[in-house]
């Protein structure tokens, strides 16, 4: 079935450092989304990208929809302790897919040292 | 309520017992998803409901798992004859398909522990 390759699997960084993570796929998606999950909570949507090449920012977060429609990255600038959590990418197809047309990556676990 | 509500938040059961997990989606959301998340792992798709269409059950791991959605709103995930490997957090999400696609709103999950 369809898969998203998300990397890195985990990151241990110092407060203040920038973070970069990405997702790639062999399939084309119409929408790329990035979610964050904190301990004991469900994932929460951070950024949604709807057009190839789109670059969107949300505070210290920046995400891009790859021009080939097969990849996306998420950057976090000047990390702070509350950035800790698991970050998931997700690709959505408008039709023709399974799983409700939505595929999730396996997540990037971010740990931040004060 | 304002968000997706799941119950129970925690469930401890003995191997072999049946369990029911409930999801109350955001009012008006036509799409409903169930996912399973094992400790520290990613989201494993289980089942997807969209309006009155037949559900996509392709992620259910065995015939011990079933789900229904009554009246296009509340959903129940049932696990029969639970096994220890069923221990996980079960997450429900809903979406309004006419808004941005893929913008799921998740509940806090039901943590299932099978002894």
Coordinates of N, CA and C in Angstrom, one line a residue:
Chain A
X1 N 0.8 -1.2 0.0 CA 0.0 0.0 0.0 C 0.9 1.2 0.0
X2 N 0.2 2.4 0.0 CA 0.9 3.6 0.0 C 1.7 3.8 1.3
X3 N 2.8 4.5 1.2 CA 3.6 4.8 2.4 C 4.2 6.1 2.3
X4 N 4.3 6.7 3.5 CA 5.1 8.0 3.6 C 6.3 7.7 4.4
X5 N 7.5 8.1 3.9 CA 8.8 8.0 4.6 C 9.1 9.3 5.3
X6 N 9.0 9.2 6.6 CA 9.2 10.4 7.4 C 10.6 10.3 8.1
X7 N 11.4 11.4 8.0 CA 12.7 11.4 8.7 C 13.0 12.7 9.2
X8 N 13.8 12.8 10.3 CA 14.3 11.6 11.0 C 13.3 11.0 11.9
X9 N 13.6 9.8 12.4 CA 12.6 9.2 13.3 C 12.6 9.9 14.7
X10 N 13.7 10.4 15.1 CA 13.8 11.1 16.4 C 14.9 12.2 16.3
X11 N 14.8 13.2 17.2 CA 15.7 14.3 17.2 C 15.9 14.7 18.6
X12 N 17.2 14.9 19.1 CA 17.5 15.5 20.4 C 18.2 16.8 20.1
X13 N 17.6 17.9 20.4 CA 18.3 19.2 20.1 C 18.4 20.1 21.3
X14 N 19.2 21.1 21.2 CA 19.4 22.1 22.2 C 18.3 23.2 22.0
X15 N 17.8 23.7 23.1 CA 16.9 24.9 22.9 C 17.6 26.0 22.1
X16 N 16.8 26.6 21.2 CA 17.3 27.6 20.4 C 17.8 27.2 19.0
X17 N 18.0 25.8 18.8 CA 18.4 25.3 17.5 C 17.2 25.3 16.6
X18 N 17.5 25.2 15.3 CA 16.5 25.0 14.3 C 16.3 23.5 14.0
X19 N 15.1 23.2 13.6 CA 14.8 21.8 13.4 C 14.3 21.6 11.9
X20 N 14.6 20.5 11.3 CA 14.1 20.3 10.0 C 13.7 18.8 9.9
X21 N 12.5 18.5 9.4 CA 12.1 17.1 9.1 C 11.3 17.1 7.8
X22 N 11.3 15.9 7.2 CA 10.6 15.8 5.9 C 9.9 14.5 5.7
X23 N 9.1 14.5 4.7 CA 8.4 13.3 4.3 C 8.4 13.2 2.8
X24 N 8.6 11.9 2.3 CA 8.7 11.6 0.9 C 7.7 10.5 0.6
X25 N 7.3 10.4 -0.6 CA 6.4 9.4 -1.1 C 6.6 9.0 -2.5
X26 N 6.3 7.8 -2.9 CA 6.4 7.4 -4.3 C 5.1 7.9 -5.0
X27 N 4.1 8.3 -4.3 CA 2.8 8.7 -4.9 C 2.6 10.2 -4.8
X28 N 1.8 10.7 -5.6 CA 1.5 12.1 -5.6 C 0.3 12.4 -4.7
X29 N 0.4 13.5 -4.0 CA -0.7 13.9 -3.1 C -1.2 15.3 -3.5
X30 N -2.5 15.5 -3.2 CA -3.1 16.8 -3.5 C -2.9 17.8 -2.3
X31 N -2.8 17.2 -1.1 CA -2.6 18.0 0.1 C -1.6 17.4 1.0
X32 N -0.8 18.2 1.6 CA 0.2 17.8 2.6 C -0.2 18.5 3.9
X33 N -0.1 17.7 5.0 CA -0.5 18.3 6.3 C 0.6 17.9 7.3
X34 N 0.7 18.8 8.3 CA 1.7 18.5 9.4 C 0.9 18.6 10.7
X35 N 1.0 17.5 11.6 CA 0.3 17.5 12.8 C 1.4 17.4 13.9
X36 N 1.0 17.8 15.1 CA 1.9 17.7 16.3 C 1.1 17.0 17.4
X37 N 1.7 16.0 18.0 CA 1.0 15.3 19.1 C 1.9 15.4 20.4
X38 N 1.2 15.9 21.4 CA 1.9 16.0 22.7 C 1.4 14.8 23.6
X39 N 2.2 14.5 24.6 CA 1.9 13.3 25.4 C 0.5 13.4 26.0
X40 N -0.2 12.3 25.8 CA -1.6 12.1 26.3 C -2.6 12.9 25.6
X41 N -2.3 13.4 24.4 CA -3.2 14.1 23.6 C -3.4 13.5 22.2
X42 N -4.4 13.9 21.5 CA -4.5 13.5 20.1 C -3.7 14.5 19.2
X43 N -3.3 14.1 18.0 CA -2.6 15.1 17.1 C -3.4 16.3 16.8
X44 N -2.7 17.4 16.7 CA -3.3 18.7 16.4 C -2.7 19.2 15.1
X45 N -3.6 19.7 14.2 CA -3.1 20.2 12.9 C -2.3 21.5 13.1
X46 N -1.1 21.5 12.5 CA -0.2 22.7 12.5 C -0.3 23.5 11.2
X47 N -0.1 22.8 10.1 CA -0.1 23.5 8.8 C -0.7 22.6 7.8
X48 N -1.4 23.2 6.8 CA -2.0 22.4 5.7 C -1.5 23.1 4.4
X49 N -1.1 22.3 3.5 CA -0.5 22.8 2.2 C -1.4 22.3 1.0
X50 N -1.8 23.1 0.1 CA -2.8 22.7 -0.9 C -2.3 22.8 -2.3
X51 N -1.1 23.5 -2.5 CA -0.6 23.6 -3.9 C 0.8 23.3 -4.0
X52 N 1.2 22.6 -5.0 CA 2.6 22.3 -5.3 C 3.5 23.6 -5.2
X53 N 4.6 23.5 -4.5 CA 5.5 24.7 -4.4 C 5.1 25.6 -3.3
X54 N 3.9 25.4 -2.7 CA 3.4 26.3 -1.6 C 4.3 26.3 -0.4
X55 N 4.6 27.5 0.1 CA 5.4 27.7 1.3 C 4.6 28.4 2.3
X56 N 4.4 27.8 3.4 CA 3.5 28.4 4.4 C 4.1 28.5 5.8
X57 N 3.9 29.6 6.5 CA 4.5 29.8 7.8 C 3.4 29.9 8.8
X58 N 3.7 29.4 10.0 CA 2.8 29.6 11.2 C 3.7 29.8 12.4
X59 N 3.9 31.1 12.6 CA 4.8 31.5 13.7 C 6.2 31.0 13.4
X60 N 6.8 30.2 14.3 CA 8.2 29.7 14.0 C 8.2 28.5 13.1
X61 N 7.1 28.0 12.7 CA 7.0 26.9 11.8 C 6.9 27.3 10.3
X62 N 7.6 26.6 9.5 CA 7.5 26.8 8.0 C 7.4 25.4 7.4
X63 N 6.5 25.3 6.4 CA 6.3 24.0 5.7 C 6.2 24.3 4.2
X64 N 6.7 23.4 3.5 CA 6.6 23.5 2.0 C 6.0 22.2 1.4
X65 N 5.2 22.4 0.3 CA 4.7 21.4 -0.5 C 5.6 21.2 -1.7
X66 N 6.3 20.1 -1.8 CA 7.2 19.9 -2.8 C 6.7 20.0 -4.2
X67 N 7.5 20.5 -5.1 CA 7.0 20.8 -6.5 C 6.6 19.6 -7.2
X68 N 7.2 18.4 -6.9 CA 6.8 17.2 -7.5 C 5.5 16.6 -6.9
X69 N 5.0 17.2 -5.8 CA 3.9 16.7 -5.1 C 4.1 15.4 -4.4
X70 N 5.4 15.0 -4.3 CA 5.7 13.8 -3.6 C 6.5 14.0 -2.3
X71 N 6.6 15.2 -1.9 CA 7.4 15.4 -0.6 C 7.0 16.7 0.0
X72 N 7.3 16.8 1.3 CA 7.1 18.0 2.1 C 8.1 18.1 3.2
X73 N 8.4 19.3 3.6 CA 9.3 19.5 4.8 C 8.6 20.4 5.8
X74 N 9.1 20.3 7.0 CA 8.6 21.2 8.1 C 9.9 21.7 8.8
X75 N 10.0 23.0 9.0 CA 11.1 23.6 9.7 C 10.6 24.3 11.0
X76 N 11.3 24.1 12.1 CA 11.0 24.9 13.3 C 12.2 25.7 13.6
X77 N 12.0 27.0 13.7 CA 13.1 27.9 14.0 C 13.2 28.2 15.5
X78 N 14.4 28.3 16.0 CA 14.6 28.7 17.4 C 13.8 27.9 18.4
X79 N 14.0 26.6 18.4 CA 13.2 25.7 19.2 C 13.1 26.1 20.7
X80 N 12.0 25.8 21.3 CA 11.8 26.0 22.7 C 11.3 24.7 23.3
X81 N 11.3 24.6 24.7 CA 10.9 23.3 25.3 C 9.5 22.8 24.9
X82 N 8.6 23.7 24.7 CA 7.2 23.3 24.4 C 7.1 22.8 23.0
X83 N 8.1 22.8 22.2 CA 8.1 22.2 20.9 C 8.2 20.6 21.0
X84 N 8.4 20.1 22.2 CA 8.6 18.7 22.4 C 7.3 18.0 22.0
X85 N 7.4 16.9 21.3 CA 6.3 16.1 20.9 C 6.6 15.2 19.7
X86 N 5.6 14.6 19.1 CA 5.8 13.8 17.9 C 5.1 14.6 16.8
X87 N 5.8 14.8 15.7 CA 5.3 15.5 14.5 C 5.0 14.5 13.4
X88 N 3.8 14.5 12.9 CA 3.4 13.6 11.8 C 3.1 14.4 10.6
X89 N 3.6 13.9 9.5 CA 3.2 14.4 8.2 C 2.0 13.5 7.7
X90 N 1.2 14.0 6.8 CA 0.1 13.3 6.2 C -0.1 13.8 4.8
X91 N -0.4 12.8 3.9 CA -0.7 13.2 2.5 C -2.1 12.8 2.2
X92 N -2.8 13.7 1.5 CA -4.2 13.4 1.2 C -4.4 13.4 -0.3
X93 N -5.2 12.5 -0.8 CA -5.6 12.4 -2.2 C -7.1 12.7 -2.2
X94 N -7.5 13.4 -3.2 CA -9.0 13.7 -3.3 C -9.8 12.5 -3.6
X95 N -9.2 11.5 -4.3 CA -10.0 10.3 -4.7 C -9.1 9.2 -5.0
X96 N -9.6 8.0 -5.1 CA -8.9 6.9 -5.6 C -8.0 6.2 -4.6
X97 N -7.9 6.7 -3.4 CA -7.0 6.0 -2.4 C -7.8 5.3 -1.4
X98 N -7.1 4.7 -0.5 CA -7.7 4.0 0.6 C -7.5 4.8 1.9
X99 N -7.9 4.2 3.0 CA -7.7 4.8 4.3 C -8.3 6.2 4.3
X100 N -9.5 6.4 3.7 CA -10.1 7.7 3.7 C -9.2 8.7 2.9
X101 N -8.4 8.2 2.0 CA -7.5 9.0 1.1 C -6.5 9.8 1.9
X102 N -6.2 9.4 3.2 CA -5.2 10.1 4.0 C -4.2 9.1 4.5
X103 N -2.9 9.4 4.3 CA -1.8 8.5 4.7 C -0.9 9.3 5.7
X104 N -0.6 8.7 6.8 CA 0.2 9.3 7.8 C 1.7 8.8 7.8
X105 N 2.6 9.6 8.0 CA 4.0 9.1 8.2 C 4.1 8.6 9.6
X106 N 5.3 7.9 9.9 CA 5.4 7.3 11.2 C 5.8 8.2 12.3
X107 N 6.1 9.5 12.0 CA 6.3 10.5 13.0 C 7.8 10.8 13.3
X108 N 8.1 12.0 13.7 CA 9.4 12.4 14.2 C 9.2 12.8 15.6
X109 N 9.9 12.1 16.5 CA 9.9 12.5 17.9 C 10.9 13.5 18.3
X110 N 10.5 14.7 18.7 CA 11.4 15.8 19.0 C 11.6 16.0 20.5
X111 N 12.8 16.0 20.9 CA 13.1 16.3 22.3 C 14.0 17.5 22.3
X112 N 13.7 18.4 23.3 CA 14.5 19.7 23.4 C 15.1 19.8 24.7
X113 N 16.4 20.0 24.8 CA 17.1 20.2 26.0 C 17.2 21.7 26.3
X114 N 16.8 22.1 27.5 CA 16.8 23.5 27.9 C 18.2 24.0 28.0
Chain B
X1 N -20.4 19.0 22.2 CA -19.2 19.7 22.7 C -18.5 20.3 21.5
X2 N -17.4 21.0 21.9 CA -16.7 21.8 20.9 C -15.7 20.9 20.1
X3 N -15.3 19.8 20.7 CA -14.3 18.9 20.1 C -14.8 17.5 20.0
X4 N -13.9 16.6 19.5 CA -14.2 15.2 19.4 C -14.0 14.6 20.8
X5 N -15.1 13.9 21.2 CA -15.1 13.3 22.5 C -15.0 11.8 22.5
X6 N -14.1 11.2 23.3 CA -13.9 9.8 23.3 C -14.1 9.3 24.7
X7 N -14.7 8.1 24.8 CA -14.9 7.5 26.1 C -14.8 6.0 26.0
X8 N -14.3 5.2 27.0 CA -13.7 5.8 28.2 C -12.3 6.4 27.8
X9 N -11.7 7.2 28.7 CA -10.4 7.7 28.4 C -9.3 6.6 28.7
X10 N -9.7 5.7 29.7 CA -8.8 4.6 30.0 C -9.7 3.4 30.3
X11 N -9.2 2.2 29.8 CA -10.0 1.0 30.0 C -9.0 -0.1 30.2
X12 N -9.1 -0.8 31.3 CA -8.3 -2.0 31.6 C -9.2 -3.2 31.6
X13 N -8.9 -4.2 30.9 CA -9.7 -5.4 30.7 C -8.9 -6.6 30.8
X14 N -9.5 -7.7 31.0 CA -8.8 -9.0 31.0 C -8.9 -9.6 29.6
X15 N -7.8 -10.4 29.3 CA -7.8 -11.1 28.0 C -9.0 -11.9 27.8
X16 N -9.6 -11.8 26.6 CA -10.8 -12.6 26.3 C -12.1 -11.8 26.4
X17 N -12.1 -10.7 27.1 CA -13.3 -9.9 27.3 C -13.5 -9.0 26.0
X18 N -14.7 -8.6 25.8 CA -15.1 -7.7 24.8 C -15.0 -6.2 25.3
X19 N -14.6 -5.3 24.5 CA -14.7 -3.9 24.9 C -15.3 -3.0 23.8
X20 N -15.9 -1.9 24.2 CA -16.5 -1.0 23.3 C -15.9 0.4 23.6
X21 N -15.5 1.0 22.5 CA -14.9 2.4 22.6 C -15.8 3.3 21.8
X22 N -16.1 4.5 22.4 CA -17.1 5.4 21.8 C -16.4 6.7 21.3
X23 N -16.9 7.2 20.2 CA -16.4 8.4 19.7 C -17.6 9.3 19.3
X24 N -17.6 10.5 19.8 CA -18.6 11.5 19.5 C -18.0 12.6 18.7
X25 N -18.2 12.7 17.4 CA -17.4 13.6 16.6 C -18.0 15.0 16.7
X26 N -17.3 16.0 16.1 CA -17.8 17.3 16.1 C -19.1 17.4 15.3
X27 N -20.0 18.1 15.8 CA -21.3 18.2 15.1 C -21.2 18.6 13.7
X28 N -21.8 17.9 12.8 CA -21.8 18.3 11.4 C -20.7 17.7 10.6
X29 N -19.7 17.1 11.2 CA -18.6 16.5 10.5 C -19.1 15.2 9.9
X30 N -18.8 15.1 8.6 CA -19.3 13.9 7.8 C -18.4 12.8 7.8
X31 N -17.1 13.0 8.0 CA -16.1 12.0 7.9 C -15.6 11.6 9.3
X32 N -15.4 10.3 9.6 CA -15.0 9.9 10.9 C -13.9 8.8 10.7
X33 N -12.8 8.9 11.4 CA -11.7 7.9 11.3 C -11.4 7.3 12.7
X34 N -11.0 6.1 12.6 CA -10.4 5.4 13.8 C -9.0 5.0 13.5
X35 N -8.1 5.3 14.4 CA -6.7 5.0 14.3 C -6.3 4.3 15.6
X36 N -5.2 3.4 15.5 CA -4.6 2.8 16.7 C -3.2 3.3 16.8
X37 N -2.8 3.6 18.0 CA -1.4 4.0 18.2 C -0.8 3.2 19.4
X38 N 0.2 2.4 19.1 CA 0.9 1.6 20.1 C 1.9 2.6 20.7
X39 N 2.4 2.2 21.9 CA 3.3 3.1 22.6 C 4.4 3.6 21.8
X40 N 4.5 5.0 21.7 CA 5.5 5.7 21.0 C 5.6 5.4 19.5
X41 N 4.5 4.8 18.9 CA 4.5 4.5 17.5 C 3.6 5.5 16.7
X42 N 3.6 5.2 15.4 CA 2.8 6.0 14.5 C 1.3 5.7 14.6
X43 N 0.5 6.3 13.7 CA -0.9 6.1 13.6 C -1.2 4.9 12.6
X44 N -1.9 3.9 13.1 CA -2.3 2.8 12.3 C -3.8 3.0 12.0
X45 N -4.1 3.1 10.7 CA -5.4 3.3 10.2 C -6.3 2.1 10.5
X46 N -7.5 2.3 11.0 CA -8.4 1.1 11.2 C -9.6 1.2 10.3
X47 N -10.4 2.3 10.3 CA -11.6 2.3 9.6 C -12.0 3.8 9.3
X48 N -12.7 4.0 8.3 CA -13.1 5.4 7.8 C -14.5 5.3 7.4
X49 N -15.3 6.3 8.0 CA -16.7 6.5 7.6 C -16.9 7.8 6.9
X50 N -17.6 7.8 5.8 CA -17.9 9.1 5.1 C -19.4 9.2 4.8
X51 N -20.1 10.0 5.4 CA -21.5 10.2 5.2 C -22.2 8.8 5.2
X52 N -23.0 8.6 4.1 CA -23.8 7.4 4.1 C -23.1 6.3 3.2
X53 N -21.9 6.6 2.8 CA -21.1 5.6 2.0 C -20.7 4.4 2.8
X54 N -20.5 3.3 2.2 CA -20.0 2.1 2.9 C -18.6 2.4 3.5
X55 N -18.4 2.0 4.7 CA -17.1 2.4 5.4 C -15.9 1.7 4.7
X56 N -14.8 2.3 4.8 CA -13.5 1.7 4.4 C -12.9 0.9 5.6
X57 N -13.1 -0.4 5.6 CA -12.7 -1.2 6.7 C -11.3 -1.8 6.5
X58 N -10.6 -1.4 5.5 CA -9.3 -2.0 5.1 C -8.3 -2.1 6.2
X59 N -8.3 -1.3 7.2 CA -7.3 -1.3 8.2 C -7.6 -2.2 9.4
X60 N -8.8 -2.7 9.5 CA -9.1 -3.5 10.7 C -8.2 -4.8 10.7
X61 N -7.5 -5.0 11.8 CA -6.5 -6.0 11.8 C -7.0 -7.5 11.9
X62 N -8.2 -7.7 12.3 CA -8.8 -9.0 12.4 C -10.3 -8.9 12.5
X63 N -11.0 -10.0 12.3 CA -12.4 -10.0 12.4 C -12.9 -9.8 13.9
X64 N -12.0 -9.7 14.8 CA -12.4 -9.4 16.2 C -12.8 -7.9 16.3
X65 N -12.3 -7.1 15.3 CA -12.6 -5.7 15.3 C -13.7 -5.3 14.4
X66 N -14.6 -4.5 14.9 CA -15.7 -4.0 14.1 C -16.0 -2.6 14.6
X67 N -16.7 -1.8 13.7 CA -17.1 -0.5 14.1 C -18.4 -0.1 13.4
X68 N -19.2 0.7 14.0 CA -20.4 1.2 13.4 C -20.5 2.7 13.7
X69 N -21.3 3.3 12.9 CA -21.6 4.7 13.1 C -23.1 4.9 12.9
X70 N -23.7 5.2 13.9 CA -25.2 5.3 13.9 C -25.6 6.8 13.6
X71 N -26.6 6.9 12.7 CA -27.2 8.2 12.4 C -26.1 9.2 11.9
X72 N -25.0 8.7 11.3 CA -24.0 9.6 10.8 C -23.3 10.4 11.9
X73 N -23.4 10.0 13.1 CA -22.8 10.8 14.2 C -21.9 9.9 15.0
X74 N -22.4 9.5 16.2 CA -21.6 8.7 17.1 C -21.1 7.4 16.5
X75 N -19.9 7.0 16.8 CA -19.3 5.8 16.4 C -18.8 4.9 17.6
X76 N -19.0 3.6 17.4 CA -18.5 2.7 18.4 C -17.5 1.7 17.8
X77 N -16.4 1.6 18.4 CA -15.4 0.5 17.9 C -15.5 -0.6 18.9
X78 N -15.7 -1.8 18.4 CA -15.8 -3.0 19.3 C -14.7 -3.9 19.0
X79 N -14.1 -4.4 20.1 CA -13.0 -5.4 20.0 C -13.5 -6.6 20.8
X80 N -13.7 -7.7 20.1 CA -14.1 -8.9 20.8 C -12.9 -9.8 21.2
X81 N -13.1 -10.5 22.3 CA -12.1 -11.5 22.7 C -10.7 -10.8 22.7
X82 N -10.6 -9.8 23.5 CA -9.4 -9.0 23.5 C -8.1 -9.8 23.8
X83 N -7.0 -9.4 23.1 CA -5.7 -10.0 23.3 C -4.8 -9.0 23.8
X84 N -3.6 -9.4 24.4 CA -2.7 -8.4 24.9 C -2.1 -7.5 23.9
X85 N -2.0 -8.0 22.6 CA -1.5 -7.1 21.6 C -2.5 -6.1 21.1
X86 N -3.7 -6.1 21.7 CA -4.7 -5.0 21.4 C -4.4 -3.8 22.2
X87 N -3.6 -3.9 23.2 CA -3.3 -2.8 24.1 C -2.7 -1.7 23.3
X88 N -3.3 -0.5 23.4 CA -2.9 0.7 22.6 C -3.8 1.8 22.9
X89 N -3.5 3.0 22.3 CA -4.4 4.1 22.4 C -5.2 4.1 21.1
X90 N -6.5 4.2 21.2 CA -7.4 4.2 20.1 C -7.9 5.6 19.9
X91 N -7.5 6.2 18.8 CA -7.8 7.6 18.5 C -8.9 7.7 17.4
X92 N -9.8 8.6 17.7 CA -10.9 8.9 16.7 C -10.7 10.3 16.2
X93 N -11.0 10.6 15.0 CA -10.9 11.9 14.4 C -12.1 12.1 13.5
X94 N -12.5 13.4 13.4 CA -13.6 13.7 12.4 C -13.2 14.9 11.5
X95 N -13.9 15.0 10.4 CA -13.5 16.0 9.4 C -14.7 16.5 8.7
X96 N -14.7 17.8 8.4 CA -15.8 18.3 7.5 C -15.2 18.4 6.1
X97 N -15.7 17.4 5.3 CA -15.0 17.3 4.0 C -15.1 18.5 3.1
X98 N -16.1 19.4 3.3 CA -16.2 20.5 2.5 C -15.2 21.6 2.9
X99 N -14.5 21.4 4.0 CA -13.5 22.4 4.3 C -12.2 21.8 3.8
X100 N -11.1 22.3 4.3 CA -9.8 21.8 3.8 C -9.7 20.3 3.9
X101 N -9.4 19.6 2.9 CA -9.4 18.2 3.0 C -8.2 17.7 3.8
X102 N -8.4 16.6 4.6 CA -7.4 16.1 5.4 C -7.3 16.8 6.7
X103 N -8.0 17.8 7.0 CA -7.9 18.6 8.3 C -8.8 17.8 9.3
X104 N -8.1 16.9 9.9 CA -8.8 16.0 10.9 C -8.7 16.7 12.3
X105 N -9.7 16.5 13.1 CA -9.7 16.9 14.4 C -9.8 15.7 15.3
X106 N -8.8 15.5 16.1 CA -8.7 14.2 16.9 C -9.2 14.4 18.3
X107 N -9.7 13.3 18.8 CA -10.0 13.2 20.2 C -8.8 12.9 21.0
X108 N -8.9 12.8 22.3 CA -7.7 12.6 23.2 C -7.4 11.1 23.2
X109 N -8.3 10.3 22.7 CA -8.0 8.8 22.7 C -8.5 8.1 23.8
X110 N -8.7 6.8 23.6 CA -9.0 5.8 24.7 C -7.9 4.8 24.8
X111 N -7.3 4.9 26.0 CA -6.1 4.0 26.2 C -6.6 2.6 26.7
X112 N -6.4 1.6 26.0 CA -6.8 0.2 26.3 C -5.6 -0.6 26.8
X113 N -5.8 -1.2 27.9 CA -4.8 -2.1 28.5 C -5.4 -3.5 28.7
X114 N -4.9 -4.5 28.0 CA -5.4 -5.8 28.1 C -4.4 -6.7 29.0
X115 N -4.9 -7.1 30.1 CA -4.0 -7.9 31.0 C -4.0 -9.4 30.7

